[in-house]
């Protein structure tokens, strides 16, 4: 019997902890020391059970071959059942047994069944798990590379000052960065911009990232998508493409992007990706220009079996200019969005109606000793000039530069990185967030604070989001009270 990891399965060894994840089934697993030996024997090339057992036995020199073989078969068969591996009597049968992502064959798990704000999520994501797993010894697992700061759109809400959209990453910088990421056992690489497809070597860069066996994602407006890009995305088995679609009304979408015809190009490109079975996620940031449109975008996305999310929390530009916030929803408009979100989300409404919901919300508080943010625990980003920064949007917080330092040294020894990792909830607003009765409806964010604050202070509370949290709580609890009364409870 032959076994191999699926093309959408990725395996890493993090300091003796084996990690296996699948972007196709959106599942992952962490292994103990023995399990780590077993998964590290696998590859994308089919191997016989005997070949795998021979590899494993090198780590268990006193173990009987047949006993290890039996354990290996049970172990690998379980991973086959759970969708991480394929097996077959021949390598060809393994290939035949792999069912790649397809919008035609099944209901992809790219559909988001609920539209509730992310502050109320109950399930821990992979990224959250990794942040918790590495809280005492941070390990870089996810990295975003800005291929170019240039962009062919001029979105009214963008947090990057338009006058700074001037630079391409050099070939030397890009390939050297991939080499460093590979040496650091990074799992996921996101290629972004600006608009990444504006880089003249975008296709070559995409191929190189996949050759390093990264889980590769792309953030793009898709207006420059062409047949060559689609062909490369299919060949490299791209993990995901995230694109913003602001409205199903072309005038509203184009008014936000300031690029005439962008709606038709983006919509057409999304449909081409679906046709070619390339996983797509639609983001629909909600602002004044499209405040009544996101529901239609959500439904269009669901009709085409793609995941869609909305967000009404706009941030200022990283240079502290705030004129883009003229497009941010006022509180009345935010309230309408929250109500519309609730109306679409049956699972969330069931949760709100649970007997203990209100007590849980009132009892929830931010632990003063808890780490304030996940930045620097498992993720960070870089811009085209080589500067490293904590997260998208916080480009003023330069942690170091690959022009004169290594990523490993910046990750492990940057003083700013160490400071960010040391912050706890009690540091936000002098501990005020830990005493707030709206904590269950709020997720304090340093980059939103820093960008909007004239002094760039990430720990000074942004009162706009306090008001949003209070409104969110009132709407949810008022709905709960009215619904329970209607149900006679």
XYZ file of C-alpha atoms in Angstrom:
489
model
C 0.000 0.000 0.000
C 1.208 3.495 -0.904
C 0.589 6.674 1.089
C 1.258 10.344 0.391
C 0.119 13.697 1.694
C -2.517 15.445 -0.375
C -1.532 18.459 -2.428
C -3.493 20.742 -0.105
C -1.964 19.208 3.045
C 1.041 20.840 4.698
C 3.325 19.373 7.353
C 5.738 21.141 9.685
C 7.893 20.247 12.679
C 7.757 23.041 15.232
C 10.377 22.330 17.859
C 9.335 18.695 18.160
C 5.620 19.358 17.822
C 4.324 17.951 14.555
C 1.705 20.004 12.765
C -0.452 18.898 9.838
C -3.064 21.071 8.182
C -5.281 20.893 5.120
C -6.492 23.961 3.265
C -8.983 21.780 1.429
C -10.884 20.493 4.457
C -10.000 23.430 6.743
C -8.752 21.101 9.433
C -5.518 20.652 11.316
C -3.891 18.617 14.031
C -0.905 18.833 16.374
C 1.050 15.641 17.055
C 2.979 14.392 20.044
C 6.639 13.423 19.704
C 5.919 9.974 18.242
C 3.264 11.310 15.879
C 5.735 13.923 14.691
C 8.141 11.195 13.577
C 5.346 9.484 11.659
C 4.108 12.576 9.779
C 7.617 13.821 8.998
C 8.266 10.587 7.097
C 5.541 11.549 4.605
C 5.961 13.549 1.407
C 4.022 14.490 -1.703
C 5.600 11.490 -3.436
C 3.797 8.192 -2.851
C 5.749 5.772 -0.625
C 5.077 2.191 0.332
C 4.241 1.359 3.913
C 7.555 -0.493 4.168
C 9.475 2.557 2.957
C 7.721 4.741 5.501
C 8.291 2.214 8.283
C 12.012 2.063 7.462
C 12.244 5.827 7.893
C 10.318 5.734 11.162
C 12.425 2.939 12.625
C 15.520 5.163 12.441
C 14.001 7.125 15.331
C 12.941 4.005 17.277
C 16.014 1.825 17.079
C 14.769 -0.730 19.622
C 11.319 -1.111 18.052
C 10.271 -4.197 16.119
C 9.768 -3.454 12.412
C 6.439 -5.264 12.130
C 5.068 -3.572 15.236
C 6.031 -0.144 13.905
C 4.565 -1.052 10.527
C 1.225 -1.972 12.084
C 1.195 1.246 14.136
C 2.084 3.263 11.041
C -0.713 1.710 9.001
C -3.294 2.514 11.678
C -1.902 6.030 12.056
C -1.864 6.791 8.327
C -5.247 5.188 7.692
C -6.772 7.516 10.249
C -5.243 10.509 8.457
C -6.626 9.168 5.169
C -10.096 8.926 6.713
C -9.799 12.469 8.040
C -8.805 13.813 4.622
C -5.126 14.648 5.113
C -3.616 11.779 3.082
C -4.437 9.553 0.130
C -3.556 5.890 -0.284
C -3.664 3.340 -3.059
C -2.191 0.083 -4.337
C -0.027 2.092 -6.741
C 1.159 5.717 -6.991
C -1.270 6.138 -9.876
C -4.145 4.971 -7.686
C -3.107 7.509 -5.057
C -3.410 10.242 -7.657
C -6.782 8.909 -8.745
C -8.018 8.850 -5.157
C -7.195 12.499 -4.515
C -10.229 14.675 -4.985
C -9.008 18.222 -5.368
C -11.004 21.273 -4.408
C -13.938 21.771 -6.750
C -17.019 23.960 -6.713
C -18.802 21.406 -8.888
C -18.450 18.209 -6.874
C -19.402 19.285 -3.389
C -20.363 22.164 -1.155
C -17.015 23.832 -0.436
C -16.301 24.938 3.110
C -15.530 28.391 1.811
C -19.068 29.445 2.634
C -19.404 31.285 5.899
C -22.624 30.197 7.529
C -22.825 33.321 9.651
C -22.068 36.996 9.295
C -21.648 37.987 12.917
C -18.840 40.382 13.799
C -15.595 38.509 14.523
C -15.603 39.658 18.151
C -18.215 37.022 18.985
C -16.660 33.944 17.367
C -16.863 30.812 19.493
C -14.599 28.417 17.578
C -10.850 28.814 17.811
C -9.231 29.291 14.403
C -5.989 27.650 13.349
C -4.205 30.961 13.759
C -5.589 31.411 17.276
C -4.498 27.896 18.143
C -0.967 28.503 16.902
C -0.773 31.773 18.804
C -1.748 29.916 21.972
C 0.608 27.016 21.210
C 3.589 29.357 20.766
C 2.710 31.901 23.440
C 5.805 31.077 25.501
C 8.105 30.606 22.513
C 6.847 32.563 19.495
C 7.294 30.792 16.176
C 6.704 32.504 12.844
C 4.168 30.461 10.880
C 2.391 33.017 8.686
C 4.015 35.833 6.720
C 2.684 38.471 4.333
C 4.899 39.856 1.558
C 4.025 43.086 -0.219
C 5.269 42.504 -3.776
C 4.581 46.095 -4.717
C 3.093 49.142 -3.056
C 1.756 50.231 -6.453
C -1.974 49.901 -7.022
C -4.245 50.585 -9.977
C -7.140 51.431 -7.659
C -7.442 54.368 -5.270
C -9.926 53.043 -2.740
C -11.380 55.814 -0.630
C -10.984 53.905 2.639
C -7.458 52.529 2.098
C -5.127 52.740 5.108
C -2.063 53.131 2.864
C -1.413 56.758 1.801
C -1.790 56.861 -1.978
C 1.364 58.948 -2.416
C 3.393 56.048 -0.936
C 2.291 53.521 -3.563
C 5.517 53.690 -5.564
C 7.751 50.670 -5.074
C 8.334 47.103 -6.283
C 10.187 44.485 -4.278
C 13.470 43.524 -5.937
C 14.013 39.987 -7.190
C 16.966 39.580 -4.836
C 14.916 40.699 -1.842
C 12.000 38.427 -2.706
C 13.952 35.230 -3.299
C 16.150 35.834 -0.276
C 13.032 36.315 1.842
C 11.552 33.018 0.610
C 14.806 31.276 1.520
C 14.707 32.694 5.044
C 11.033 31.786 5.463
C 11.740 28.222 4.374
C 14.605 27.913 6.843
C 12.283 29.159 9.597
C 9.657 26.492 8.765
C 7.017 29.099 7.941
C 3.765 27.495 6.830
C 1.711 30.173 5.094
C 2.805 32.972 2.766
C 0.447 35.682 1.522
C 1.384 37.740 -1.539
C -0.122 41.202 -1.390
C 0.221 44.797 -2.499
C -0.760 47.390 -3.490
C -1.932 45.196 -6.284
C 0.473 42.205 -6.459
C -0.262 41.503 -10.129
C 1.263 44.876 -11.009
C 4.692 43.436 -10.250
C 6.305 42.400 -13.554
C 7.494 39.105 -12.036
C 4.277 38.164 -10.249
C 3.972 34.828 -12.080
C 7.558 33.802 -11.318
C 7.171 34.896 -7.698
C 4.027 32.802 -7.317
C 5.740 29.710 -8.720
C 8.760 30.211 -6.464
C 6.605 30.483 -3.336
C 4.839 27.242 -4.166
C 8.156 25.498 -4.935
C 9.071 26.169 -1.299
C 5.965 24.171 -0.266
C 4.253 27.105 1.392
C 0.518 27.392 1.716
C 0.199 30.337 -0.680
C -2.538 32.961 -0.562
C -3.076 36.070 -2.669
C -4.723 39.394 -1.822
C -5.760 41.074 -5.075
C -8.449 43.216 -6.659
C -8.307 40.785 -9.626
C -8.722 43.528 -12.235
C -5.476 42.360 -13.891
C -6.252 38.633 -13.836
C -5.437 36.952 -17.140
C -5.205 33.442 -18.595
C -1.534 33.070 -17.626
C -2.299 33.979 -14.014
C -5.172 31.498 -13.865
C -3.025 28.748 -15.385
C -0.274 29.363 -12.819
C -2.739 29.467 -9.934
C -4.101 26.076 -10.968
C -0.665 24.542 -11.493
C 0.600 25.788 -8.134
C -2.608 24.659 -6.390
C -3.084 28.046 -4.811
C -4.673 27.868 -1.367
C -6.857 30.973 -1.649
C -7.465 34.304 -3.324
C -9.062 37.097 -1.308
C -10.730 39.936 -3.193
C -12.858 42.914 -2.215
C -16.241 43.276 -3.879
C -17.941 46.354 -2.501
C -21.343 46.184 -4.148
C -23.368 44.473 -6.850
C -24.100 47.982 -8.085
C -21.267 48.851 -10.516
C -21.488 52.578 -9.795
C -21.170 52.077 -6.054
C -18.224 49.675 -6.384
C -16.360 51.923 -8.831
C -17.022 54.991 -6.681
C -15.062 53.293 -3.890
C -12.172 52.020 -6.043
C -12.010 55.176 -8.194
C -11.276 52.882 -11.150
C -13.988 52.991 -13.821
C -14.996 49.497 -14.929
C -13.405 47.819 -11.895
C -16.665 46.173 -10.829
C -17.120 44.318 -14.100
C -13.450 43.257 -14.161
C -13.481 42.035 -10.558
C -16.796 40.217 -10.831
C -15.764 38.558 -14.106
C -12.433 37.503 -12.567
C -14.162 35.940 -9.547
C -16.361 33.890 -11.885
C -13.290 32.762 -13.840
C -11.600 31.593 -10.642
C -14.716 29.667 -9.667
C -14.870 28.115 -13.133
C -11.274 26.958 -12.667
C -11.846 25.632 -9.119
C -9.531 28.139 -7.457
C -10.691 28.901 -3.880
C -11.951 32.461 -3.531
C -12.973 34.552 -0.549
C -14.882 37.792 -0.956
C -14.452 40.656 1.474
C -17.034 43.448 1.515
C -15.902 46.295 3.777
C -18.965 48.398 4.537
C -18.790 52.188 4.390
C -21.004 55.118 3.448
C -20.794 54.459 -0.283
C -22.112 50.884 0.025
C -23.839 50.813 3.403
C -26.980 49.239 1.946
C -25.226 46.859 -0.441
C -23.316 44.259 1.553
C -26.273 41.900 1.941
C -26.621 41.541 -1.797
C -22.874 40.840 -2.085
C -23.170 38.168 0.608
C -26.027 36.448 -1.183
C -24.306 36.593 -4.565
C -21.204 35.043 -3.031
C -23.214 32.259 -1.392
C -25.008 31.503 -4.624
C -21.594 30.852 -6.137
C -20.398 28.790 -3.164
C -17.713 31.182 -2.023
C -16.988 32.458 1.442
C -17.929 36.073 2.081
C -17.371 38.395 5.029
C -18.217 41.981 5.836
C -16.546 44.456 8.172
C -17.557 47.946 9.300
C -14.451 48.751 11.395
C -12.474 51.110 9.180
C -9.054 52.325 10.337
C -7.155 55.545 9.662
C -4.094 55.636 7.438
C -0.823 54.559 8.982
C 0.611 58.099 8.656
C -2.181 59.278 11.022
C -4.051 61.178 8.315
C -7.722 60.570 8.917
C -9.526 61.979 5.890
C -10.291 58.426 4.715
C -12.474 58.099 7.840
C -14.941 60.484 6.219
C -16.172 57.281 4.591
C -16.648 55.450 7.894
C -20.198 54.679 8.990
C -21.690 56.789 11.741
C -23.250 55.038 14.727
C -26.761 55.008 13.277
C -25.430 53.393 10.106
C -23.377 50.891 12.108
C -26.510 49.971 14.036
C -28.375 49.170 10.839
C -25.507 46.969 9.648
C -25.410 45.074 12.943
C -29.159 44.466 12.724
C -28.835 43.282 9.124
C -26.002 40.969 10.131
C -28.119 39.436 12.867
C -31.049 38.964 10.505
C -28.849 36.799 8.246
C -27.286 34.681 10.965
C -29.480 31.881 12.294
C -26.679 30.235 14.281
C -25.831 33.455 16.072
C -29.481 34.103 16.917
C -29.729 30.623 18.443
C -26.677 31.385 20.558
C -28.150 34.728 21.682
C -31.334 32.981 22.808
C -29.520 30.447 24.979
C -30.440 30.855 28.687
C -26.937 31.683 29.818
C -26.059 34.120 26.979
C -26.754 37.402 28.765
C -25.054 36.300 31.963
C -22.054 35.100 29.977
C -21.803 38.460 28.223
C -22.090 40.423 31.453
C -19.560 38.187 33.195
C -17.031 38.317 30.367
C -14.014 40.486 30.929
C -10.571 40.867 29.434
C -8.063 39.075 31.663
C -5.563 41.743 32.819
C -2.684 39.265 32.536
C -3.642 37.994 29.085
C -1.475 38.935 26.113
C -2.977 42.014 24.514
C -2.492 40.947 20.911
C -1.266 38.038 18.815
C 1.224 40.139 16.858
C 4.712 38.744 17.043
C 3.501 35.343 18.240
C 3.098 33.592 14.899
C 2.657 36.289 12.233
C 4.217 39.412 10.776
C 4.498 41.239 7.448
C 6.897 43.066 5.179
C 6.615 45.854 2.634
C 8.343 46.037 -0.730
C 11.337 48.001 0.618
C 12.169 45.249 3.129
C 10.720 46.815 6.274
C 9.159 44.328 8.703
C 6.024 45.356 10.583
C 3.600 43.564 12.961
C 0.367 43.316 10.958
C -1.422 44.734 7.918
C -2.119 48.416 8.463
C 0.580 49.093 11.050
C 3.360 50.047 8.680
C 4.587 52.858 10.906
C 5.691 50.271 13.494
C 8.928 49.183 11.778
C 10.451 46.227 13.612
C 13.545 46.003 11.429
C 14.611 45.832 7.804
C 15.761 42.975 5.599
C 18.025 45.496 3.896
C 20.463 45.135 6.782
C 19.261 42.290 8.988
C 17.865 38.751 8.854
C 14.244 37.916 9.437
C 15.215 35.412 12.131
C 17.151 38.027 14.073
C 14.346 40.577 13.766
C 11.786 37.980 14.873
C 13.825 36.876 17.877
C 15.642 40.033 18.955
C 13.852 43.180 17.799
C 13.277 45.386 20.847
C 9.969 46.615 19.450
C 8.877 43.033 18.855
C 9.766 42.110 22.421
C 7.796 45.098 23.680
C 4.716 44.138 21.653
C 4.885 40.578 22.975
C 5.134 41.836 26.546
C 1.922 43.868 26.420
C -1.065 42.664 28.418
C -4.682 43.775 28.538
C -3.986 45.785 31.666
C -1.719 48.009 29.556
C -4.556 49.127 27.265
C -5.926 52.433 28.495
C -4.348 51.944 31.900
C -6.453 48.859 32.528
C -9.783 50.446 31.607
C -10.618 47.725 29.055
C -10.403 45.093 31.795
C -13.234 46.768 33.718
C -15.582 47.364 30.799
C -19.032 45.765 30.827
C -19.025 45.718 27.016
C -15.917 43.549 26.751
C -17.803 40.627 25.179
C -18.720 42.875 22.256
C -15.341 44.496 21.715
C -11.890 43.479 20.502
C -9.391 46.257 21.319
C -6.910 46.716 18.496
C -3.544 48.453 18.758
C -3.197 49.278 15.066
C -6.605 50.968 14.934
C -5.631 52.963 18.008
C -2.177 53.876 16.694
C -3.269 54.929 13.214
C -6.060 57.173 14.446
C -4.099 58.701 17.321
C -2.061 61.804 16.359
C 0.865 60.543 18.438
C 0.614 56.977 17.177
C -0.075 55.649 20.671
C -1.340 52.046 20.319
C -2.433 51.881 23.968
C -4.664 54.944 23.985
C -8.273 53.779 23.719
C -10.134 54.692 20.545
C -13.502 55.921 21.785
C -15.242 55.367 18.466
C -14.942 51.626 18.920
C -16.131 51.889 22.522
C -19.316 53.448 21.170
C -19.623 50.704 18.548
C -19.253 48.025 21.240
C -21.924 49.669 23.383
C -24.262 49.857 20.408
C -23.570 46.259 19.463
C -24.374 45.089 22.988
C -27.590 47.096 23.154
C -28.855 45.851 19.790
C -28.107 42.208 20.580
C -29.594 42.236 24.083
C -32.641 44.254 22.987
C -33.267 41.737 20.220
C -32.887 38.908 22.710
C -35.376 40.478 25.126
C -37.940 41.129 22.388
C -37.583 37.651 20.915
C -37.924 35.906 24.263
C -41.038 37.954 24.962
C -42.418 36.992 21.561
C -41.728 33.327 22.341
C -43.352 33.676 25.741
C -40.194 32.822 27.650
